[in-house]
Amino acid sequence: MKPYSLTHRLIATVLLIELVSALSVTAVALLYERHAHFRAFDVLLRGRADSMLGAVQDAEDKDDNVMLDGTETAVPKDDVYEVTDAGGRVLGRSANWPVGQISDSSEHVRPRSHDPGDASYFETSIQGRAYRMIRLHGLRIVDPGDKGGGVRRYVVIYYGSSVRRVWQAVLRAVSFYALSSLAVLACTGVLMSWLLNRGLAPLRELAAGAERVSATSWTFVPPPEARMSKELAPLASALETLLHGLEQSFEQQRRFVGDAAHELKTSVAVVKSSLQLLGMKPRTPGEYQAGLERCLADCGRMEAIVAQMLTLAHVEEGQSAGSPACRTDISIALREVAQELEAVAQSREISIEVQDGSAMAASIEPEHFKLLCTNLLMNALQHSLPGSAVTIRVARAGDFAEVEVADHGEGIAPEELPRIFERFFRSDPSRSRKTGGTGLGLAICKAVVDRYGGSIAIHSKLAVGTNVLVRIPISVPASILS
């Protein structure tokens, strides 16, 4: 799909709307100006027709007829007129009157009534030019001083004038509106382009900053204008949060791959060295047996690393919280784990104490809960001092079940606590090799609680001990269980 510019689209859309508005205003102006000018033109025609009526005088004959006084009929040369009496006799007409084109029988000029002063207007064409005509019925009284008030004579006056000048005036007015609208449209387009380019500058800066982000450079600082904008502030914050999370994920993935490769490479190198050492010269059966046992131990270590990596990947496959169908009796599961690790605890001269309250069912798969408790309890046993005790406490806090594992060992340094859940992280690598740790136990615990919507927190002091607090949602609200 061909890329496009939002700025250009916005400008084009607004200009198109303004153009339609300008055309609409021009059309309305055309109608208004036409109405106003023709109304004034009709007034002009009526005035000129009344002037023609005033030029109708007594003919001074025995029949008391009327005539049109030519001295009173000065009209523009393009105008046409005709004056007839009630019998149709022509009293006078202009030299350019279109004889035979306009008559009383014409339907379109028939007046509405024959009352004196009644007028009607119509359009006609004379010699190819448009004219507007008025038909006026008038009354003249001959010898008004005679008995009976004089003789009443009715006349019909046709008067017309070309509408060319009217249309010229209308078009001049409409042209002014049209040109003014176009000028405003041009100025608006330039001003809008400048304003949009300036207004969208924070968005372009935001896009440019995001474009500079890559797998090797995660620096992203939203411009201050974007943070101050109500529309862009959520986007800037979301991008910043997203990129920060992606940076951590990429960095964690790199560390994970590097640490896994280092761990496996070291174990493979040890196995290879042991085999090479056995093959350098003839050995006794006892020496071969000891060498093979060392190889088997290193192979077992590699197998444990791979198994825990697969476990971690399996736990992280499901990101949604456990459904109500996932139910695990915490007390029973904890006692089973404690019983399984009792032999390890006895070999290290450490006691395990389980302090559980009322029965609770947590929303977690049983095997995952046992995996979580096994890793936590195993860590506590590995780092506790001989003769001490590891305490497991179970309690309810609202809609969560709390499991606390506390040991009395060497503790963890404060600067190492923020990284304690990272994969393959060891506060003391040499000690971890001595205890057989892989650095994946706490990472697996974190993945388990995250999958089921829980939380895990560690508090530790050097030479005092470590407390691990795990919170898992219970399968039903506490108000129902109580």
PDB file of N, CA and C in Angstrom, residues 147-231:
ATOM      1  N   LYS A 147     -70.423  66.766 -15.013  1.00  0.00           N
ATOM      2  CA  LYS A 147     -71.423  66.091 -14.192  1.00  0.00           C
ATOM      3  C   LYS A 147     -71.158  64.589 -14.183  1.00  0.00           C
ATOM      4  N   GLY A 148     -71.214  63.991 -13.046  1.00  0.00           N
ATOM      5  CA  GLY A 148     -70.961  62.547 -12.923  1.00  0.00           C
ATOM      6  C   GLY A 148     -69.492  62.214 -12.695  1.00  0.00           C
ATOM      7  N   GLY A 149     -68.638  63.215 -12.584  1.00  0.00           N
ATOM      8  CA  GLY A 149     -67.233  62.983 -12.280  1.00  0.00           C
ATOM      9  C   GLY A 149     -66.383  62.689 -13.485  1.00  0.00           C
ATOM     10  N   GLY A 150     -66.863  62.908 -14.705  1.00  0.00           N
ATOM     11  CA  GLY A 150     -66.063  62.708 -15.891  1.00  0.00           C
ATOM     12  C   GLY A 150     -66.233  61.329 -16.490  1.00  0.00           C
ATOM     13  N   VAL A 151     -65.453  61.093 -17.568  1.00  0.00           N
ATOM     14  CA  VAL A 151     -65.514  59.818 -18.298  1.00  0.00           C
ATOM     15  C   VAL A 151     -64.311  58.966 -17.897  1.00  0.00           C
ATOM     16  N   ARG A 152     -64.536  57.727 -17.534  1.00  0.00           N
ATOM     17  CA  ARG A 152     -63.463  56.799 -17.094  1.00  0.00           C
ATOM     18  C   ARG A 152     -62.933  56.057 -18.310  1.00  0.00           C
ATOM     19  N   ARG A 153     -61.644  56.140 -18.531  1.00  0.00           N
ATOM     20  CA  ARG A 153     -60.999  55.442 -19.640  1.00  0.00           C
ATOM     21  C   ARG A 153     -59.900  54.507 -19.073  1.00  0.00           C
ATOM     22  N   TYR A 154     -60.025  53.217 -19.435  1.00  0.00           N
ATOM     23  CA  TYR A 154     -59.040  52.224 -18.969  1.00  0.00           C
ATOM     24  C   TYR A 154     -57.982  52.012 -20.040  1.00  0.00           C
ATOM     25  N   VAL A 155     -56.768  51.882 -19.605  1.00  0.00           N
ATOM     26  CA  VAL A 155     -55.659  51.641 -20.534  1.00  0.00           C
ATOM     27  C   VAL A 155     -54.825  50.470 -20.007  1.00  0.00           C
ATOM     28  N   VAL A 156     -54.112  49.837 -20.922  1.00  0.00           N
ATOM     29  CA  VAL A 156     -53.177  48.750 -20.575  1.00  0.00           C
ATOM     30  C   VAL A 156     -51.794  49.168 -21.053  1.00  0.00           C
ATOM     31  N   ILE A 157     -50.844  49.106 -20.161  1.00  0.00           N
ATOM     32  CA  ILE A 157     -49.478  49.547 -20.471  1.00  0.00           C
ATOM     33  C   ILE A 157     -48.541  48.339 -20.382  1.00  0.00           C
ATOM     34  N   TYR A 158     -47.822  48.100 -21.457  1.00  0.00           N
ATOM     35  CA  TYR A 158     -46.739  47.118 -21.474  1.00  0.00           C
ATOM     36  C   TYR A 158     -45.429  47.896 -21.489  1.00  0.00           C
ATOM     37  N   TYR A 159     -44.592  47.571 -20.546  1.00  0.00           N
ATOM     38  CA  TYR A 159     -43.277  48.230 -20.505  1.00  0.00           C
ATOM     39  C   TYR A 159     -42.226  47.169 -20.180  1.00  0.00           C
ATOM     40  N   GLY A 160     -41.159  47.169 -20.945  1.00  0.00           N
ATOM     41  CA  GLY A 160     -40.096  46.179 -20.740  1.00  0.00           C
ATOM     42  C   GLY A 160     -38.720  46.779 -20.852  1.00  0.00           C
ATOM     43  N   SER A 161     -37.795  46.160 -20.185  1.00  0.00           N
ATOM     44  CA  SER A 161     -36.407  46.604 -20.227  1.00  0.00           C
ATOM     45  C   SER A 161     -35.505  45.387 -20.222  1.00  0.00           C
ATOM     46  N   SER A 162     -34.355  45.492 -20.857  1.00  0.00           N
ATOM     47  CA  SER A 162     -33.399  44.377 -20.916  1.00  0.00           C
ATOM     48  C   SER A 162     -32.853  44.076 -19.522  1.00  0.00           C
ATOM     49  N   VAL A 163     -32.705  42.780 -19.246  1.00  0.00           N
ATOM     50  CA  VAL A 163     -32.191  42.371 -17.927  1.00  0.00           C
ATOM     51  C   VAL A 163     -30.681  42.175 -17.947  1.00  0.00           C
ATOM     52  N   ARG A 164     -30.055  42.555 -19.068  1.00  0.00           N
ATOM     53  CA  ARG A 164     -28.602  42.353 -19.152  1.00  0.00           C
ATOM     54  C   ARG A 164     -27.869  43.098 -18.051  1.00  0.00           C
ATOM     55  N   ARG A 165     -28.256  44.341 -17.827  1.00  0.00           N
ATOM     56  CA  ARG A 165     -27.575  45.116 -16.789  1.00  0.00           C
ATOM     57  C   ARG A 165     -27.852  44.537 -15.397  1.00  0.00           C
ATOM     58  N   VAL A 166     -29.046  44.005 -15.224  1.00  0.00           N
ATOM     59  CA  VAL A 166     -29.360  43.397 -13.924  1.00  0.00           C
ATOM     60  C   VAL A 166     -28.473  42.195 -13.677  1.00  0.00           C
ATOM     61  N   TRP A 167     -28.374  41.348 -14.711  1.00  0.00           N
ATOM     62  CA  TRP A 167     -27.525  40.159 -14.545  1.00  0.00           C
ATOM     63  C   TRP A 167     -26.050  40.556 -14.391  1.00  0.00           C
ATOM     64  N   GLN A 168     -25.643  41.609 -15.055  1.00  0.00           N
ATOM     65  CA  GLN A 168     -24.262  42.066 -14.869  1.00  0.00           C
ATOM     66  C   GLN A 168     -24.025  42.479 -13.424  1.00  0.00           C
ATOM     67  N   ALA A 169     -24.993  43.187 -12.847  1.00  0.00           N
ATOM     68  CA  ALA A 169     -24.856  43.596 -11.442  1.00  0.00           C
ATOM     69  C   ALA A 169     -24.857  42.385 -10.517  1.00  0.00           C
ATOM     70  N   VAL A 170     -25.742  41.411 -10.825  1.00  0.00           N
ATOM     71  CA  VAL A 170     -25.785  40.195 -10.006  1.00  0.00           C
ATOM     72  C   VAL A 170     -24.456  39.444 -10.087  1.00  0.00           C
ATOM     73  N   LEU A 171     -23.949  39.294 -11.312  1.00  0.00           N
ATOM     74  CA  LEU A 171     -22.698  38.546 -11.487  1.00  0.00           C
ATOM     75  C   LEU A 171     -21.519  39.278 -10.866  1.00  0.00           C
ATOM     76  N   ARG A 172     -21.542  40.622 -10.898  1.00  0.00           N
ATOM     77  CA  ARG A 172     -20.460  41.364 -10.231  1.00  0.00           C
ATOM     78  C   ARG A 172     -20.472  41.104  -8.727  1.00  0.00           C
ATOM     79  N   ALA A 173     -21.665  41.119  -8.147  1.00  0.00           N
ATOM     80  CA  ALA A 173     -21.762  40.868  -6.710  1.00  0.00           C
ATOM     81  C   ALA A 173     -21.344  39.435  -6.370  1.00  0.00           C
ATOM     82  N   VAL A 174     -21.829  38.480  -7.194  1.00  0.00           N
ATOM     83  CA  VAL A 174     -21.488  37.080  -6.936  1.00  0.00           C
ATOM     84  C   VAL A 174     -19.999  36.844  -7.158  1.00  0.00           C
ATOM     85  N   SER A 175     -19.429  37.492  -8.157  1.00  0.00           N
ATOM     86  CA  SER A 175     -17.990  37.355  -8.408  1.00  0.00           C
ATOM     87  C   SER A 175     -17.189  37.862  -7.221  1.00  0.00           C
ATOM     88  N   PHE A 176     -17.682  38.928  -6.609  1.00  0.00           N
ATOM     89  CA  PHE A 176     -16.989  39.432  -5.410  1.00  0.00           C
ATOM     90  C   PHE A 176     -16.999  38.377  -4.304  1.00  0.00           C
ATOM     91  N   TYR A 177     -18.174  37.756  -4.099  1.00  0.00           N
ATOM     92  CA  TYR A 177     -18.254  36.699  -3.081  1.00  0.00           C
ATOM     93  C   TYR A 177     -17.345  35.523  -3.447  1.00  0.00           C
ATOM     94  N   ALA A 178     -17.362  35.131  -4.716  1.00  0.00           N
ATOM     95  CA  ALA A 178     -16.562  33.981  -5.136  1.00  0.00           C
ATOM     96  C   ALA A 178     -15.069  34.258  -4.999  1.00  0.00           C
ATOM     97  N   LEU A 179     -14.641  35.434  -5.473  1.00  0.00           N
ATOM     98  CA  LEU A 179     -13.213  35.775  -5.376  1.00  0.00           C
ATOM     99  C   LEU A 179     -12.785  35.924  -3.925  1.00  0.00           C
ATOM    100  N   SER A 180     -13.667  36.512  -3.111  1.00  0.00           N
ATOM    101  CA  SER A 180     -13.338  36.641  -1.683  1.00  0.00           C
ATOM    102  C   SER A 180     -13.203  35.265  -1.038  1.00  0.00           C
ATOM    103  N   SER A 181     -14.097  34.344  -1.408  1.00  0.00           N
ATOM    104  CA  SER A 181     -14.024  32.982  -0.851  1.00  0.00           C
ATOM    105  C   SER A 181     -12.756  32.273  -1.284  1.00  0.00           C
ATOM    106  N   LEU A 182     -12.386  32.447  -2.575  1.00  0.00           N
ATOM    107  CA  LEU A 182     -11.149  31.825  -3.059  1.00  0.00           C
ATOM    108  C   LEU A 182      -9.926  32.408  -2.366  1.00  0.00           C
ATOM    109  N   ALA A 183      -9.947  33.732  -2.153  1.00  0.00           N
ATOM    110  CA  ALA A 183      -8.818  34.352  -1.451  1.00  0.00           C
ATOM    111  C   ALA A 183      -8.717  33.832  -0.023  1.00  0.00           C
ATOM    112  N   VAL A 184      -9.868  33.758   0.642  1.00  0.00           N
ATOM    113  CA  VAL A 184      -9.870  33.209   2.000  1.00  0.00           C
ATOM    114  C   VAL A 184      -9.419  31.757   1.993  1.00  0.00           C
ATOM    115  N   LEU A 185      -9.849  31.003   0.974  1.00  0.00           N
ATOM    116  CA  LEU A 185      -9.452  29.594   0.866  1.00  0.00           C
ATOM    117  C   LEU A 185      -7.946  29.459   0.690  1.00  0.00           C
ATOM    118  N   ALA A 186      -7.364  30.305  -0.153  1.00  0.00           N
ATOM    119  CA  ALA A 186      -5.913  30.247  -0.367  1.00  0.00           C
ATOM    120  C   ALA A 186      -5.160  30.621   0.915  1.00  0.00           C
ATOM    121  N   CYS A 187      -5.603  31.691   1.561  1.00  0.00           N
ATOM    122  CA  CYS A 187      -4.946  32.098   2.818  1.00  0.00           C
ATOM    123  C   CYS A 187      -5.100  31.017   3.887  1.00  0.00           C
ATOM    124  N   THR A 188      -6.301  30.419   3.943  1.00  0.00           N
ATOM    125  CA  THR A 188      -6.537  29.357   4.928  1.00  0.00           C
ATOM    126  C   THR A 188      -5.633  28.160   4.662  1.00  0.00           C
ATOM    127  N   GLY A 189      -5.474  27.819   3.366  1.00  0.00           N
ATOM    128  CA  GLY A 189      -4.613  26.679   3.040  1.00  0.00           C
ATOM    129  C   GLY A 189      -3.182  26.899   3.496  1.00  0.00           C
ATOM    130  N   VAL A 190      -2.656  28.088   3.224  1.00  0.00           N
ATOM    131  CA  VAL A 190      -1.273  28.391   3.641  1.00  0.00           C
ATOM    132  C   VAL A 190      -1.164  28.407   5.163  1.00  0.00           C
ATOM    133  N   LEU A 191      -2.123  29.094   5.821  1.00  0.00           N
ATOM    134  CA  LEU A 191      -2.080  29.171   7.278  1.00  0.00           C
ATOM    135  C   LEU A 191      -2.262  27.803   7.910  1.00  0.00           C
ATOM    136  N   MET A 192      -3.147  27.002   7.347  1.00  0.00           N
ATOM    137  CA  MET A 192      -3.392  25.670   7.911  1.00  0.00           C
ATOM    138  C   MET A 192      -2.175  24.766   7.742  1.00  0.00           C
ATOM    139  N   SER A 193      -1.536  24.867   6.571  1.00  0.00           N
ATOM    140  CA  SER A 193      -0.327  24.069   6.362  1.00  0.00           C
ATOM    141  C   SER A 193       0.743  24.414   7.396  1.00  0.00           C
ATOM    142  N   TRP A 194       0.892  25.706   7.667  1.00  0.00           N
ATOM    143  CA  TRP A 194       1.900  26.126   8.651  1.00  0.00           C
ATOM    144  C   TRP A 194       1.507  25.668  10.050  1.00  0.00           C
ATOM    145  N   LEU A 195       0.226  25.865  10.401  1.00  0.00           N
ATOM    146  CA  LEU A 195      -0.224  25.483  11.733  1.00  0.00           C
ATOM    147  C   LEU A 195      -0.164  23.980  11.954  1.00  0.00           C
ATOM    148  N   LEU A 196      -0.573  23.191  10.935  1.00  0.00           N
ATOM    149  CA  LEU A 196      -0.534  21.736  11.087  1.00  0.00           C
ATOM    150  C   LEU A 196       0.898  21.231  11.183  1.00  0.00           C
ATOM    151  N   ASN A 197       1.771  21.773  10.347  1.00  0.00           N
ATOM    152  CA  ASN A 197       3.178  21.352  10.426  1.00  0.00           C
ATOM    153  C   ASN A 197       3.767  21.678  11.796  1.00  0.00           C
ATOM    154  N   ARG A 198       3.380  22.835  12.315  1.00  0.00           N
ATOM    155  CA  ARG A 198       3.879  23.200  13.643  1.00  0.00           C
ATOM    156  C   ARG A 198       3.197  22.386  14.729  1.00  0.00           C
ATOM    157  N   GLY A 199       1.870  22.179  14.594  1.00  0.00           N
ATOM    158  CA  GLY A 199       1.143  21.429  15.610  1.00  0.00           C
ATOM    159  C   GLY A 199       1.509  19.961  15.645  1.00  0.00           C
ATOM    160  N   LEU A 200       1.852  19.379  14.468  1.00  0.00           N
ATOM    161  CA  LEU A 200       2.215  17.959  14.415  1.00  0.00           C
ATOM    162  C   LEU A 200       3.699  17.717  14.630  1.00  0.00           C
ATOM    163  N   ALA A 201       4.445  18.783  14.905  1.00  0.00           N
ATOM    164  CA  ALA A 201       5.889  18.617  15.145  1.00  0.00           C
ATOM    165  C   ALA A 201       6.173  17.654  16.302  1.00  0.00           C
ATOM    166  N   PRO A 202       5.450  17.742  17.450  1.00  0.00           N
ATOM    167  CA  PRO A 202       5.705  16.763  18.521  1.00  0.00           C
ATOM    168  C   PRO A 202       5.454  15.328  18.086  1.00  0.00           C
ATOM    169  N   LEU A 203       4.444  15.111  17.243  1.00  0.00           N
ATOM    170  CA  LEU A 203       4.180  13.752  16.758  1.00  0.00           C
ATOM    171  C   LEU A 203       5.310  13.263  15.864  1.00  0.00           C
ATOM    172  N   ARG A 204       5.829  14.152  15.007  1.00  0.00           N
ATOM    173  CA  ARG A 204       6.960  13.755  14.160  1.00  0.00           C
ATOM    174  C   ARG A 204       8.201  13.480  15.002  1.00  0.00           C
ATOM    175  N   GLU A 205       8.426  14.301  16.031  1.00  0.00           N
ATOM    176  CA  GLU A 205       9.580  14.052  16.905  1.00  0.00           C
ATOM    177  C   GLU A 205       9.418  12.734  17.650  1.00  0.00           C
ATOM    178  N   LEU A 206       8.179  12.456  18.066  1.00  0.00           N
ATOM    179  CA  LEU A 206       7.917  11.189  18.750  1.00  0.00           C
ATOM    180  C   LEU A 206       8.172  10.007  17.823  1.00  0.00           C
ATOM    181  N   ALA A 207       7.715  10.118  16.577  1.00  0.00           N
ATOM    182  CA  ALA A 207       7.939   9.044  15.605  1.00  0.00           C
ATOM    183  C   ALA A 207       9.421   8.900  15.277  1.00  0.00           C
ATOM    184  N   ALA A 208      10.126  10.036  15.171  1.00  0.00           N
ATOM    185  CA  ALA A 208      11.567   9.971  14.880  1.00  0.00           C
ATOM    186  C   ALA A 208      12.328   9.307  16.028  1.00  0.00           C
ATOM    187  N   GLY A 209      11.928   9.629  17.274  1.00  0.00           N
ATOM    188  CA  GLY A 209      12.582   8.986  18.421  1.00  0.00           C
ATOM    189  C   GLY A 209      12.322   7.497  18.462  1.00  0.00           C
ATOM    190  N   ALA A 210      11.091   7.087  18.152  1.00  0.00           N
ATOM    191  CA  ALA A 210      10.782   5.657  18.130  1.00  0.00           C
ATOM    192  C   ALA A 210      11.485   4.955  16.984  1.00  0.00           C
ATOM    193  N   GLU A 211      11.691   5.672  15.866  1.00  0.00           N
ATOM    194  CA  GLU A 211      12.352   5.057  14.712  1.00  0.00           C
ATOM    195  C   GLU A 211      13.820   4.772  14.997  1.00  0.00           C
ATOM    196  N   ARG A 212      14.411   5.558  15.884  1.00  0.00           N
ATOM    197  CA  ARG A 212      15.840   5.357  16.206  1.00  0.00           C
ATOM    198  C   ARG A 212      16.067   4.143  17.111  1.00  0.00           C
ATOM    199  N   VAL A 213      15.002   3.600  17.677  1.00  0.00           N
ATOM    200  CA  VAL A 213      15.135   2.444  18.566  1.00  0.00           C
ATOM    201  C   VAL A 213      15.428   1.201  17.736  1.00  0.00           C
ATOM    202  N   SER A 214      16.381   0.410  18.184  1.00  0.00           N
ATOM    203  CA  SER A 214      16.725  -0.836  17.501  1.00  0.00           C
ATOM    204  C   SER A 214      17.110  -1.872  18.543  1.00  0.00           C
ATOM    205  N   ALA A 215      17.436  -3.065  18.075  1.00  0.00           N
ATOM    206  CA  ALA A 215      17.815  -4.142  18.991  1.00  0.00           C
ATOM    207  C   ALA A 215      19.113  -3.841  19.726  1.00  0.00           C
ATOM    208  N   THR A 216      19.904  -2.899  19.194  1.00  0.00           N
ATOM    209  CA  THR A 216      21.181  -2.547  19.830  1.00  0.00           C
ATOM    210  C   THR A 216      21.126  -1.196  20.531  1.00  0.00           C
ATOM    211  N   SER A 217      20.086  -0.418  20.283  1.00  0.00           N
ATOM    212  CA  SER A 217      19.956   0.900  20.909  1.00  0.00           C
ATOM    213  C   SER A 217      18.514   1.092  21.338  1.00  0.00           C
ATOM    214  N   TRP A 218      18.304   1.099  22.662  1.00  0.00           N
ATOM    215  CA  TRP A 218      16.950   1.199  23.203  1.00  0.00           C
ATOM    216  C   TRP A 218      16.675   2.577  23.808  1.00  0.00           C
ATOM    217  N   THR A 219      17.533   3.547  23.530  1.00  0.00           N
ATOM    218  CA  THR A 219      17.345   4.878  24.097  1.00  0.00           C
ATOM    219  C   THR A 219      16.129   5.547  23.455  1.00  0.00           C
ATOM    220  N   PHE A 220      15.155   5.876  24.272  1.00  0.00           N
ATOM    221  CA  PHE A 220      13.947   6.547  23.788  1.00  0.00           C
ATOM    222  C   PHE A 220      13.505   7.555  24.832  1.00  0.00           C
ATOM    223  N   VAL A 221      13.589   8.834  24.455  1.00  0.00           N
ATOM    224  CA  VAL A 221      13.169   9.917  25.348  1.00  0.00           C
ATOM    225  C   VAL A 221      12.103  10.726  24.609  1.00  0.00           C
ATOM    226  N   PRO A 222      10.835  10.618  25.007  1.00  0.00           N
ATOM    227  CA  PRO A 222       9.783  11.385  24.336  1.00  0.00           C
ATOM    228  C   PRO A 222      10.031  12.874  24.470  1.00  0.00           C
ATOM    229  N   PRO A 223       9.735  13.656  23.416  1.00  0.00           N
ATOM    230  CA  PRO A 223       9.928  15.120  23.518  1.00  0.00           C
ATOM    231  C   PRO A 223       9.000  15.719  24.564  1.00  0.00           C
ATOM    232  N   PRO A 224       9.438  16.823  25.205  1.00  0.00           N
ATOM    233  CA  PRO A 224       8.584  17.446  26.240  1.00  0.00           C
ATOM    234  C   PRO A 224       7.221  17.870  25.704  1.00  0.00           C
ATOM    235  N   GLU A 225       7.168  18.314  24.420  1.00  0.00           N
ATOM    236  CA  GLU A 225       5.877  18.737  23.855  1.00  0.00           C
ATOM    237  C   GLU A 225       4.897  17.568  23.802  1.00  0.00           C
ATOM    238  N   ALA A 226       5.419  16.348  23.515  1.00  0.00           N
ATOM    239  CA  ALA A 226       4.548  15.173  23.461  1.00  0.00           C
ATOM    240  C   ALA A 226       4.021  14.817  24.849  1.00  0.00           C
ATOM    241  N   ARG A 227       4.856  14.984  25.870  1.00  0.00           N
ATOM    242  CA  ARG A 227       4.398  14.694  27.238  1.00  0.00           C
ATOM    243  C   ARG A 227       3.349  15.698  27.702  1.00  0.00           C
ATOM    244  N   MET A 228       3.417  16.931  27.197  1.00  0.00           N
ATOM    245  CA  MET A 228       2.479  17.967  27.622  1.00  0.00           C
ATOM    246  C   MET A 228       1.167  17.908  26.858  1.00  0.00           C
ATOM    247  N   SER A 229       1.153  17.207  25.739  1.00  0.00           N
ATOM    248  CA  SER A 229      -0.062  17.115  24.928  1.00  0.00           C
ATOM    249  C   SER A 229      -0.991  16.043  25.480  1.00  0.00           C
ATOM    250  N   LYS A 230      -2.280  16.379  25.652  1.00  0.00           N
ATOM    251  CA  LYS A 230      -3.242  15.418  26.167  1.00  0.00           C
ATOM    252  C   LYS A 230      -3.425  14.239  25.212  1.00  0.00           C
ATOM    253  N   GLU A 231      -3.309  14.504  23.899  1.00  0.00           N
ATOM    254  CA  GLU A 231      -3.493  13.440  22.924  1.00  0.00           C
ATOM    255  C   GLU A 231      -2.264  12.552  22.798  1.00  0.00           C
TER     256      GLU A 231
END
